[in-house]
Amino acid sequence: MSREHSPVTVFPSQTREKLRANPSPTKVARELGLDVSTVYRHAKGMDLKLIRRAKKLDLSTAGIVELLHESSELTQAEIATKLGVTPAYVSGVLNEKK
């Protein structure tokens, strides 16, 4: 069966979740049965290099949120976009820390 006629719909949020776990668009495309260009489209705005570096440091997504909040001038919305999470998630992580 070709990729274009996949019986299962993969939503952008599912793709972003996979990319947070494994920031390799090629591997995620293979795993989800998508074209690599679709994975990149779903990941629009995500900073995959940042996520890759954080994974090497064994940081969780919440850890990355805290690090970006402390060390940068990024807004919560910008942090959410870079990590492919919702602004509510970022806000929740930062409020939990208080």
PDB file of N, CA and C in Angstrom:
ATOM      1  N   MET A   1       0.843  -1.181   0.000  1.00  0.00           N
ATOM      2  CA  MET A   1       0.000   0.000   0.000  1.00  0.00           C
ATOM      3  C   MET A   1       0.886   1.242   0.000  1.00  0.00           C
ATOM      4  N   SER A   2       0.543   2.203  -0.822  1.00  0.00           N
ATOM      5  CA  SER A   2       1.374   3.404  -0.896  1.00  0.00           C
ATOM      6  C   SER A   2       1.102   4.327   0.283  1.00  0.00           C
ATOM      7  N   ARG A   3       2.061   5.179   0.536  1.00  0.00           N
ATOM      8  CA  ARG A   3       1.949   6.103   1.662  1.00  0.00           C
ATOM      9  C   ARG A   3       0.818   7.103   1.464  1.00  0.00           C
ATOM     10  N   GLU A   4       0.539   7.471   0.222  1.00  0.00           N
ATOM     11  CA  GLU A   4      -0.479   8.480  -0.045  1.00  0.00           C
ATOM     12  C   GLU A   4      -1.879   7.999   0.338  1.00  0.00           C
ATOM     13  N   HIS A   5      -2.085   6.689   0.359  1.00  0.00           N
ATOM     14  CA  HIS A   5      -3.411   6.141   0.629  1.00  0.00           C
ATOM     15  C   HIS A   5      -3.444   5.406   1.956  1.00  0.00           C
ATOM     16  N   SER A   6      -2.737   5.917   2.913  1.00  0.00           N
ATOM     17  CA  SER A   6      -2.691   5.304   4.233  1.00  0.00           C
ATOM     18  C   SER A   6      -4.078   5.337   4.867  1.00  0.00           C
ATOM     19  N   PRO A   7      -4.539   4.212   5.425  1.00  0.00           N
ATOM     20  CA  PRO A   7      -5.871   4.180   6.026  1.00  0.00           C
ATOM     21  C   PRO A   7      -5.947   4.918   7.368  1.00  0.00           C
ATOM     22  N   VAL A   8      -4.813   5.230   7.942  1.00  0.00           N
ATOM     23  CA  VAL A   8      -4.786   5.884   9.242  1.00  0.00           C
ATOM     24  C   VAL A   8      -4.356   7.335   9.069  1.00  0.00           C
ATOM     25  N   THR A   9      -5.098   8.239   9.681  1.00  0.00           N
ATOM     26  CA  THR A   9      -4.741   9.655   9.640  1.00  0.00           C
ATOM     27  C   THR A   9      -3.781   9.955  10.779  1.00  0.00           C
ATOM     28  N   VAL A  10      -2.670  10.580  10.437  1.00  0.00           N
ATOM     29  CA  VAL A  10      -1.694  10.979  11.448  1.00  0.00           C
ATOM     30  C   VAL A  10      -1.806  12.489  11.608  1.00  0.00           C
ATOM     31  N   PHE A  11      -2.160  12.914  12.806  1.00  0.00           N
ATOM     32  CA  PHE A  11      -2.335  14.333  13.085  1.00  0.00           C
ATOM     33  C   PHE A  11      -0.991  14.981  13.407  1.00  0.00           C
ATOM     34  N   PRO A  12      -0.856  16.282  13.134  1.00  0.00           N
ATOM     35  CA  PRO A  12       0.400  16.977  13.441  1.00  0.00           C
ATOM     36  C   PRO A  12       0.841  16.820  14.896  1.00  0.00           C
ATOM     37  N   SER A  13      -0.103  16.808  15.819  1.00  0.00           N
ATOM     38  CA  SER A  13       0.263  16.656  17.238  1.00  0.00           C
ATOM     39  C   SER A  13       0.921  15.303  17.497  1.00  0.00           C
ATOM     40  N   GLN A  14       0.473  14.265  16.780  1.00  0.00           N
ATOM     41  CA  GLN A  14       1.089  12.943  16.929  1.00  0.00           C
ATOM     42  C   GLN A  14       2.515  12.954  16.386  1.00  0.00           C
ATOM     43  N   THR A  15       2.704  13.631  15.261  1.00  0.00           N
ATOM     44  CA  THR A  15       4.036  13.729  14.670  1.00  0.00           C
ATOM     45  C   THR A  15       4.972  14.488  15.603  1.00  0.00           C
ATOM     46  N   ARG A  16       4.494  15.595  16.163  1.00  0.00           N
ATOM     47  CA  ARG A  16       5.332  16.383  17.076  1.00  0.00           C
ATOM     48  C   ARG A  16       5.695  15.585  18.323  1.00  0.00           C
ATOM     49  N   GLU A  17       4.751  14.799  18.814  1.00  0.00           N
ATOM     50  CA  GLU A  17       5.030  13.955  19.988  1.00  0.00           C
ATOM     51  C   GLU A  17       6.150  12.962  19.676  1.00  0.00           C
ATOM     52  N   LYS A  18       6.087  12.346  18.510  1.00  0.00           N
ATOM     53  CA  LYS A  18       7.134  11.398  18.098  1.00  0.00           C
ATOM     54  C   LYS A  18       8.475  12.115  17.938  1.00  0.00           C
ATOM     55  N   LEU A  19       8.452  13.336  17.398  1.00  0.00           N
ATOM     56  CA  LEU A  19       9.693  14.090  17.204  1.00  0.00           C
ATOM     57  C   LEU A  19      10.322  14.508  18.530  1.00  0.00           C
ATOM     58  N   ARG A  20       9.495  14.771  19.531  1.00  0.00           N
ATOM     59  CA  ARG A  20      10.055  15.094  20.848  1.00  0.00           C
ATOM     60  C   ARG A  20      10.762  13.875  21.430  1.00  0.00           C
ATOM     61  N   ALA A  21      10.218  12.695  21.172  1.00  0.00           N
ATOM     62  CA  ALA A  21      10.832  11.465  21.673  1.00  0.00           C
ATOM     63  C   ALA A  21      12.053  11.074  20.848  1.00  0.00           C
ATOM     64  N   ASN A  22      11.992  11.310  19.534  1.00  0.00           N
ATOM     65  CA  ASN A  22      13.070  10.929  18.626  1.00  0.00           C
ATOM     66  C   ASN A  22      13.182  12.017  17.557  1.00  0.00           C
ATOM     67  N   PRO A  23      14.031  13.030  17.755  1.00  0.00           N
ATOM     68  CA  PRO A  23      14.083  14.166  16.835  1.00  0.00           C
ATOM     69  C   PRO A  23      14.761  13.881  15.494  1.00  0.00           C
ATOM     70  N   SER A  24      14.412  12.765  14.875  1.00  0.00           N
ATOM     71  CA  SER A  24      14.929  12.426  13.554  1.00  0.00           C
ATOM     72  C   SER A  24      13.748  12.335  12.583  1.00  0.00           C
ATOM     73  N   PRO A  25      13.545  13.364  11.755  1.00  0.00           N
ATOM     74  CA  PRO A  25      12.403  13.367  10.840  1.00  0.00           C
ATOM     75  C   PRO A  25      12.337  12.139   9.931  1.00  0.00           C
ATOM     76  N   THR A  26      13.474  11.650   9.479  1.00  0.00           N
ATOM     77  CA  THR A  26      13.485  10.483   8.599  1.00  0.00           C
ATOM     78  C   THR A  26      12.959   9.249   9.321  1.00  0.00           C
ATOM     79  N   LYS A  27      13.428   9.026  10.539  1.00  0.00           N
ATOM     80  CA  LYS A  27      12.974   7.863  11.308  1.00  0.00           C
ATOM     81  C   LYS A  27      11.499   7.982  11.671  1.00  0.00           C
ATOM     82  N   VAL A  28      11.073   9.173  12.046  1.00  0.00           N
ATOM     83  CA  VAL A  28       9.666   9.381  12.396  1.00  0.00           C
ATOM     84  C   VAL A  28       8.782   9.174  11.167  1.00  0.00           C
ATOM     85  N   ALA A  29       9.229   9.647  10.009  1.00  0.00           N
ATOM     86  CA  ALA A  29       8.464   9.451   8.774  1.00  0.00           C
ATOM     87  C   ALA A  29       8.284   7.969   8.487  1.00  0.00           C
ATOM     88  N   ARG A  30       9.365   7.208   8.618  1.00  0.00           N
ATOM     89  CA  ARG A  30       9.290   5.764   8.406  1.00  0.00           C
ATOM     90  C   ARG A  30       8.336   5.112   9.404  1.00  0.00           C
ATOM     91  N   GLU A  31       8.474   5.502  10.661  1.00  0.00           N
ATOM     92  CA  GLU A  31       7.674   4.912  11.729  1.00  0.00           C
ATOM     93  C   GLU A  31       6.173   5.179  11.544  1.00  0.00           C
ATOM     94  N   LEU A  32       5.838   6.391  11.102  1.00  0.00           N
ATOM     95  CA  LEU A  32       4.433   6.765  10.947  1.00  0.00           C
ATOM     96  C   LEU A  32       3.888   6.502   9.545  1.00  0.00           C
ATOM     97  N   GLY A  33       4.761   6.117   8.626  1.00  0.00           N
ATOM     98  CA  GLY A  33       4.326   5.867   7.257  1.00  0.00           C
ATOM     99  C   GLY A  33       4.000   7.148   6.502  1.00  0.00           C
ATOM    100  N   LEU A  34       4.727   8.204   6.812  1.00  0.00           N
ATOM    101  CA  LEU A  34       4.519   9.502   6.169  1.00  0.00           C
ATOM    102  C   LEU A  34       5.703   9.858   5.290  1.00  0.00           C
ATOM    103  N   ASP A  35       5.485  10.809   4.412  1.00  0.00           N
ATOM    104  CA  ASP A  35       6.566  11.373   3.631  1.00  0.00           C
ATOM    105  C   ASP A  35       7.360  12.314   4.542  1.00  0.00           C
ATOM    106  N   VAL A  36       8.662  12.392   4.343  1.00  0.00           N
ATOM    107  CA  VAL A  36       9.506  13.245   5.187  1.00  0.00           C
ATOM    108  C   VAL A  36       9.048  14.705   5.113  1.00  0.00           C
ATOM    109  N   SER A  37       8.605  15.148   3.953  1.00  0.00           N
ATOM    110  CA  SER A  37       8.143  16.539   3.829  1.00  0.00           C
ATOM    111  C   SER A  37       6.922  16.794   4.710  1.00  0.00           C
ATOM    112  N   THR A  38       6.080  15.792   4.879  1.00  0.00           N
ATOM    113  CA  THR A  38       4.918  15.922   5.766  1.00  0.00           C
ATOM    114  C   THR A  38       5.368  16.053   7.211  1.00  0.00           C
ATOM    115  N   VAL A  39       6.377  15.286   7.593  1.00  0.00           N
ATOM    116  CA  VAL A  39       6.908  15.373   8.955  1.00  0.00           C
ATOM    117  C   VAL A  39       7.463  16.773   9.198  1.00  0.00           C
ATOM    118  N   TYR A  40       8.213  17.303   8.240  1.00  0.00           N
ATOM    119  CA  TYR A  40       8.757  18.658   8.387  1.00  0.00           C
ATOM    120  C   TYR A  40       7.635  19.699   8.457  1.00  0.00           C
ATOM    121  N   ARG A  41       6.574  19.493   7.689  1.00  0.00           N
ATOM    122  CA  ARG A  41       5.442  20.427   7.725  1.00  0.00           C
ATOM    123  C   ARG A  41       4.771  20.387   9.099  1.00  0.00           C
ATOM    124  N   HIS A  42       4.581  19.184   9.634  1.00  0.00           N
ATOM    125  CA  HIS A  42       3.987  19.045  10.967  1.00  0.00           C
ATOM    126  C   HIS A  42       4.890  19.651  12.040  1.00  0.00           C
ATOM    127  N   ALA A  43       6.197  19.640  11.798  1.00  0.00           N
ATOM    128  CA  ALA A  43       7.173  20.136  12.780  1.00  0.00           C
ATOM    129  C   ALA A  43       7.472  21.621  12.611  1.00  0.00           C
ATOM    130  N   LYS A  44       6.728  22.296  11.764  1.00  0.00           N
ATOM    131  CA  LYS A  44       7.003  23.705  11.470  1.00  0.00           C
ATOM    132  C   LYS A  44       7.140  24.505  12.764  1.00  0.00           C
ATOM    133  N   GLY A  45       8.267  25.187  12.888  1.00  0.00           N
ATOM    134  CA  GLY A  45       8.529  26.011  14.064  1.00  0.00           C
ATOM    135  C   GLY A  45       9.279  25.294  15.174  1.00  0.00           C
ATOM    136  N   MET A  46       9.292  23.962  15.130  1.00  0.00           N
ATOM    137  CA  MET A  46      10.000  23.210  16.169  1.00  0.00           C
ATOM    138  C   MET A  46      11.507  23.336  15.960  1.00  0.00           C
ATOM    139  N   ASP A  47      12.245  23.408  17.026  1.00  0.00           N
ATOM    140  CA  ASP A  47      13.701  23.480  16.966  1.00  0.00           C
ATOM    141  C   ASP A  47      14.252  22.075  17.219  1.00  0.00           C
ATOM    142  N   LEU A  48      14.356  21.289  16.149  1.00  0.00           N
ATOM    143  CA  LEU A  48      14.779  19.894  16.281  1.00  0.00           C
ATOM    144  C   LEU A  48      16.224  19.778  16.758  1.00  0.00           C
ATOM    145  N   LYS A  49      17.065  20.737  16.385  1.00  0.00           N
ATOM    146  CA  LYS A  49      18.461  20.711  16.857  1.00  0.00           C
ATOM    147  C   LYS A  49      18.509  20.889  18.368  1.00  0.00           C
ATOM    148  N   LEU A  50      17.703  21.800  18.879  1.00  0.00           N
ATOM    149  CA  LEU A  50      17.636  22.023  20.327  1.00  0.00           C
ATOM    150  C   LEU A  50      17.151  20.761  21.041  1.00  0.00           C
ATOM    151  N   ILE A  51      16.116  20.143  20.505  1.00  0.00           N
ATOM    152  CA  ILE A  51      15.568  18.928  21.121  1.00  0.00           C
ATOM    153  C   ILE A  51      16.607  17.811  21.087  1.00  0.00           C
ATOM    154  N   ARG A  52      17.322  17.692  19.966  1.00  0.00           N
ATOM    155  CA  ARG A  52      18.361  16.668  19.839  1.00  0.00           C
ATOM    156  C   ARG A  52      19.453  16.869  20.896  1.00  0.00           C
ATOM    157  N   ARG A  53      19.889  18.122  21.066  1.00  0.00           N
ATOM    158  CA  ARG A  53      20.923  18.419  22.074  1.00  0.00           C
ATOM    159  C   ARG A  53      20.419  18.134  23.482  1.00  0.00           C
ATOM    160  N   ALA A  54      19.180  18.486  23.758  1.00  0.00           N
ATOM    161  CA  ALA A  54      18.604  18.249  25.087  1.00  0.00           C
ATOM    162  C   ALA A  54      18.493  16.755  25.372  1.00  0.00           C
ATOM    163  N   LYS A  55      18.170  15.975  24.356  1.00  0.00           N
ATOM    164  CA  LYS A  55      18.085  14.517  24.536  1.00  0.00           C
ATOM    165  C   LYS A  55      19.457  13.948  24.885  1.00  0.00           C
ATOM    166  N   LYS A  56      20.506  14.495  24.270  1.00  0.00           N
ATOM    167  CA  LYS A  56      21.863  14.039  24.591  1.00  0.00           C
ATOM    168  C   LYS A  56      22.206  14.343  26.041  1.00  0.00           C
ATOM    169  N   LEU A  57      21.641  15.428  26.578  1.00  0.00           N
ATOM    170  CA  LEU A  57      21.859  15.790  27.979  1.00  0.00           C
ATOM    171  C   LEU A  57      20.858  15.099  28.904  1.00  0.00           C
ATOM    172  N   ASP A  58      20.001  14.264  28.326  1.00  0.00           N
ATOM    173  CA  ASP A  58      18.997  13.502  29.069  1.00  0.00           C
ATOM    174  C   ASP A  58      17.991  14.413  29.772  1.00  0.00           C
ATOM    175  N   LEU A  59      17.597  15.500  29.097  1.00  0.00           N
ATOM    176  CA  LEU A  59      16.586  16.406  29.643  1.00  0.00           C
ATOM    177  C   LEU A  59      15.203  16.000  29.145  1.00  0.00           C
ATOM    178  N   SER A  60      14.224  16.072  30.016  1.00  0.00           N
ATOM    179  CA  SER A  60      12.839  15.828  29.614  1.00  0.00           C
ATOM    180  C   SER A  60      12.299  17.090  28.945  1.00  0.00           C
ATOM    181  N   THR A  61      11.115  16.988  28.372  1.00  0.00           N
ATOM    182  CA  THR A  61      10.500  18.163  27.760  1.00  0.00           C
ATOM    183  C   THR A  61      10.282  19.248  28.813  1.00  0.00           C
ATOM    184  N   ALA A  62       9.849  18.853  30.003  1.00  0.00           N
ATOM    185  CA  ALA A  62       9.653  19.827  31.086  1.00  0.00           C
ATOM    186  C   ALA A  62      10.986  20.478  31.461  1.00  0.00           C
ATOM    187  N   GLY A  63      12.051  19.700  31.454  1.00  0.00           N
ATOM    188  CA  GLY A  63      13.379  20.239  31.750  1.00  0.00           C
ATOM    189  C   GLY A  63      13.822  21.252  30.716  1.00  0.00           C
ATOM    190  N   ILE A  64      13.503  20.986  29.465  1.00  0.00           N
ATOM    191  CA  ILE A  64      13.852  21.922  28.393  1.00  0.00           C
ATOM    192  C   ILE A  64      13.062  23.220  28.565  1.00  0.00           C
ATOM    193  N   VAL A  65      11.779  23.095  28.925  1.00  0.00           N
ATOM    194  CA  VAL A  65      10.946  24.284  29.150  1.00  0.00           C
ATOM    195  C   VAL A  65      11.572  25.156  30.233  1.00  0.00           C
ATOM    196  N   GLU A  66      11.939  24.533  31.349  1.00  0.00           N
ATOM    197  CA  GLU A  66      12.539  25.284  32.455  1.00  0.00           C
ATOM    198  C   GLU A  66      13.856  25.934  32.037  1.00  0.00           C
ATOM    199  N   LEU A  67      14.683  25.194  31.308  1.00  0.00           N
ATOM    200  CA  LEU A  67      15.967  25.724  30.853  1.00  0.00           C
ATOM    201  C   LEU A  67      15.772  26.931  29.933  1.00  0.00           C
ATOM    202  N   LEU A  68      14.876  26.803  28.964  1.00  0.00           N
ATOM    203  CA  LEU A  68      14.630  27.911  28.037  1.00  0.00           C
ATOM    204  C   LEU A  68      14.048  29.121  28.759  1.00  0.00           C
ATOM    205  N   HIS A  69      13.182  28.881  29.717  1.00  0.00           N
ATOM    206  CA  HIS A  69      12.573  29.988  30.455  1.00  0.00           C
ATOM    207  C   HIS A  69      13.623  30.744  31.267  1.00  0.00           C
ATOM    208  N   GLU A  70      14.527  30.004  31.885  1.00  0.00           N
ATOM    209  CA  GLU A  70      15.555  30.617  32.732  1.00  0.00           C
ATOM    210  C   GLU A  70      16.660  31.297  31.924  1.00  0.00           C
ATOM    211  N   SER A  71      17.002  30.727  30.769  1.00  0.00           N
ATOM    212  CA  SER A  71      18.201  31.184  30.069  1.00  0.00           C
ATOM    213  C   SER A  71      17.942  32.008  28.810  1.00  0.00           C
ATOM    214  N   SER A  72      16.690  32.285  28.509  1.00  0.00           N
ATOM    215  CA  SER A  72      16.435  33.034  27.277  1.00  0.00           C
ATOM    216  C   SER A  72      15.345  34.071  27.501  1.00  0.00           C
ATOM    217  N   GLU A  73      15.183  34.901  26.515  1.00  0.00           N
ATOM    218  CA  GLU A  73      14.164  35.948  26.549  1.00  0.00           C
ATOM    219  C   GLU A  73      12.897  35.498  25.823  1.00  0.00           C
ATOM    220  N   LEU A  74      12.753  34.201  25.604  1.00  0.00           N
ATOM    221  CA  LEU A  74      11.608  33.690  24.862  1.00  0.00           C
ATOM    222  C   LEU A  74      10.333  33.771  25.692  1.00  0.00           C
ATOM    223  N   THR A  75       9.227  34.055  25.001  1.00  0.00           N
ATOM    224  CA  THR A  75       7.929  34.031  25.673  1.00  0.00           C
ATOM    225  C   THR A  75       7.482  32.577  25.812  1.00  0.00           C
ATOM    226  N   GLN A  76       6.454  32.362  26.609  1.00  0.00           N
ATOM    227  CA  GLN A  76       5.938  31.006  26.773  1.00  0.00           C
ATOM    228  C   GLN A  76       5.434  30.454  25.445  1.00  0.00           C
ATOM    229  N   ALA A  77       4.815  31.302  24.628  1.00  0.00           N
ATOM    230  CA  ALA A  77       4.319  30.867  23.321  1.00  0.00           C
ATOM    231  C   ALA A  77       5.472  30.460  22.404  1.00  0.00           C
ATOM    232  N   GLU A  78       6.566  31.201  22.439  1.00  0.00           N
ATOM    233  CA  GLU A  78       7.730  30.867  21.607  1.00  0.00           C
ATOM    234  C   GLU A  78       8.366  29.558  22.065  1.00  0.00           C
ATOM    235  N   ILE A  79       8.427  29.348  23.364  1.00  0.00           N
ATOM    236  CA  ILE A  79       8.961  28.084  23.890  1.00  0.00           C
ATOM    237  C   ILE A  79       8.074  26.932  23.433  1.00  0.00           C
ATOM    238  N   ALA A  80       6.766  27.126  23.510  1.00  0.00           N
ATOM    239  CA  ALA A  80       5.824  26.089  23.085  1.00  0.00           C
ATOM    240  C   ALA A  80       6.025  25.738  21.615  1.00  0.00           C
ATOM    241  N   THR A  81       6.195  26.747  20.779  1.00  0.00           N
ATOM    242  CA  THR A  81       6.401  26.511  19.346  1.00  0.00           C
ATOM    243  C   THR A  81       7.693  25.751  19.101  1.00  0.00           C
ATOM    244  N   LYS A  82       8.766  26.147  19.746  1.00  0.00           N
ATOM    245  CA  LYS A  82      10.065  25.491  19.555  1.00  0.00           C
ATOM    246  C   LYS A  82      10.018  24.013  19.937  1.00  0.00           C
ATOM    247  N   LEU A  83       9.236  23.688  20.955  1.00  0.00           N
ATOM    248  CA  LEU A  83       9.191  22.311  21.439  1.00  0.00           C
ATOM    249  C   LEU A  83       8.008  21.521  20.894  1.00  0.00           C
ATOM    250  N   GLY A  84       7.120  22.184  20.164  1.00  0.00           N
ATOM    251  CA  GLY A  84       5.972  21.488  19.605  1.00  0.00           C
ATOM    252  C   GLY A  84       4.964  21.065  20.661  1.00  0.00           C
ATOM    253  N   VAL A  85       4.841  21.872  21.711  1.00  0.00           N
ATOM    254  CA  VAL A  85       3.857  21.604  22.761  1.00  0.00           C
ATOM    255  C   VAL A  85       2.884  22.779  22.816  1.00  0.00           C
ATOM    256  N   THR A  86       1.856  22.649  23.628  1.00  0.00           N
ATOM    257  CA  THR A  86       0.890  23.739  23.743  1.00  0.00           C
ATOM    258  C   THR A  86       1.389  24.781  24.738  1.00  0.00           C
ATOM    259  N   PRO A  87       0.956  26.030  24.575  1.00  0.00           N
ATOM    260  CA  PRO A  87       1.304  27.049  25.565  1.00  0.00           C
ATOM    261  C   PRO A  87       0.808  26.678  26.970  1.00  0.00           C
ATOM    262  N   ALA A  88      -0.315  25.969  27.039  1.00  0.00           N
ATOM    263  CA  ALA A  88      -0.843  25.539  28.341  1.00  0.00           C
ATOM    264  C   ALA A  88       0.123  24.580  29.030  1.00  0.00           C
ATOM    265  N   TYR A  89       0.781  23.719  28.243  1.00  0.00           N
ATOM    266  CA  TYR A  89       1.766  22.794  28.819  1.00  0.00           C
ATOM    267  C   TYR A  89       2.928  23.583  29.425  1.00  0.00           C
ATOM    268  N   VAL A  90       3.431  24.552  28.668  1.00  0.00           N
ATOM    269  CA  VAL A  90       4.551  25.377  29.144  1.00  0.00           C
ATOM    270  C   VAL A  90       4.144  26.107  30.419  1.00  0.00           C
ATOM    271  N   SER A  91       2.968  26.702  30.404  1.00  0.00           N
ATOM    272  CA  SER A  91       2.475  27.422  31.573  1.00  0.00           C
ATOM    273  C   SER A  91       2.346  26.486  32.773  1.00  0.00           C
ATOM    274  N   GLY A  92       1.835  25.286  32.538  1.00  0.00           N
ATOM    275  CA  GLY A  92       1.689  24.306  33.614  1.00  0.00           C
ATOM    276  C   GLY A  92       3.019  23.912  34.223  1.00  0.00           C
ATOM    277  N   VAL A  93       4.020  23.693  33.374  1.00  0.00           N
ATOM    278  CA  VAL A  93       5.357  23.327  33.864  1.00  0.00           C
ATOM    279  C   VAL A  93       5.937  24.460  34.706  1.00  0.00           C
ATOM    280  N   LEU A  94       5.802  25.681  34.223  1.00  0.00           N
ATOM    281  CA  LEU A  94       6.375  26.824  34.936  1.00  0.00           C
ATOM    282  C   LEU A  94       5.612  27.132  36.229  1.00  0.00           C
ATOM    283  N   ASN A  95       4.299  26.935  36.228  1.00  0.00           N
ATOM    284  CA  ASN A  95       3.508  27.155  37.447  1.00  0.00           C
ATOM    285  C   ASN A  95       3.777  26.076  38.485  1.00  0.00           C
ATOM    286  N   GLU A  96       4.023  24.863  38.020  1.00  0.00           N
ATOM    287  CA  GLU A  96       4.319  23.741  38.916  1.00  0.00           C
ATOM    288  C   GLU A  96       5.625  23.981  39.667  1.00  0.00           C
ATOM    289  N   LYS A  97       6.543  24.658  38.999  1.00  0.00           N
ATOM    290  CA  LYS A  97       7.860  24.931  39.573  1.00  0.00           C
ATOM    291  C   LYS A  97       7.782  25.930  40.731  1.00  0.00           C
ATOM    292  N   LYS A  98       6.785  26.826  40.690  1.00  0.00           N
ATOM    293  CA  LYS A  98       6.666  27.894  41.704  1.00  0.00           C
ATOM    294  C   LYS A  98       6.293  27.349  43.053  1.00  0.00           C
TER     295      LYS A  98
END
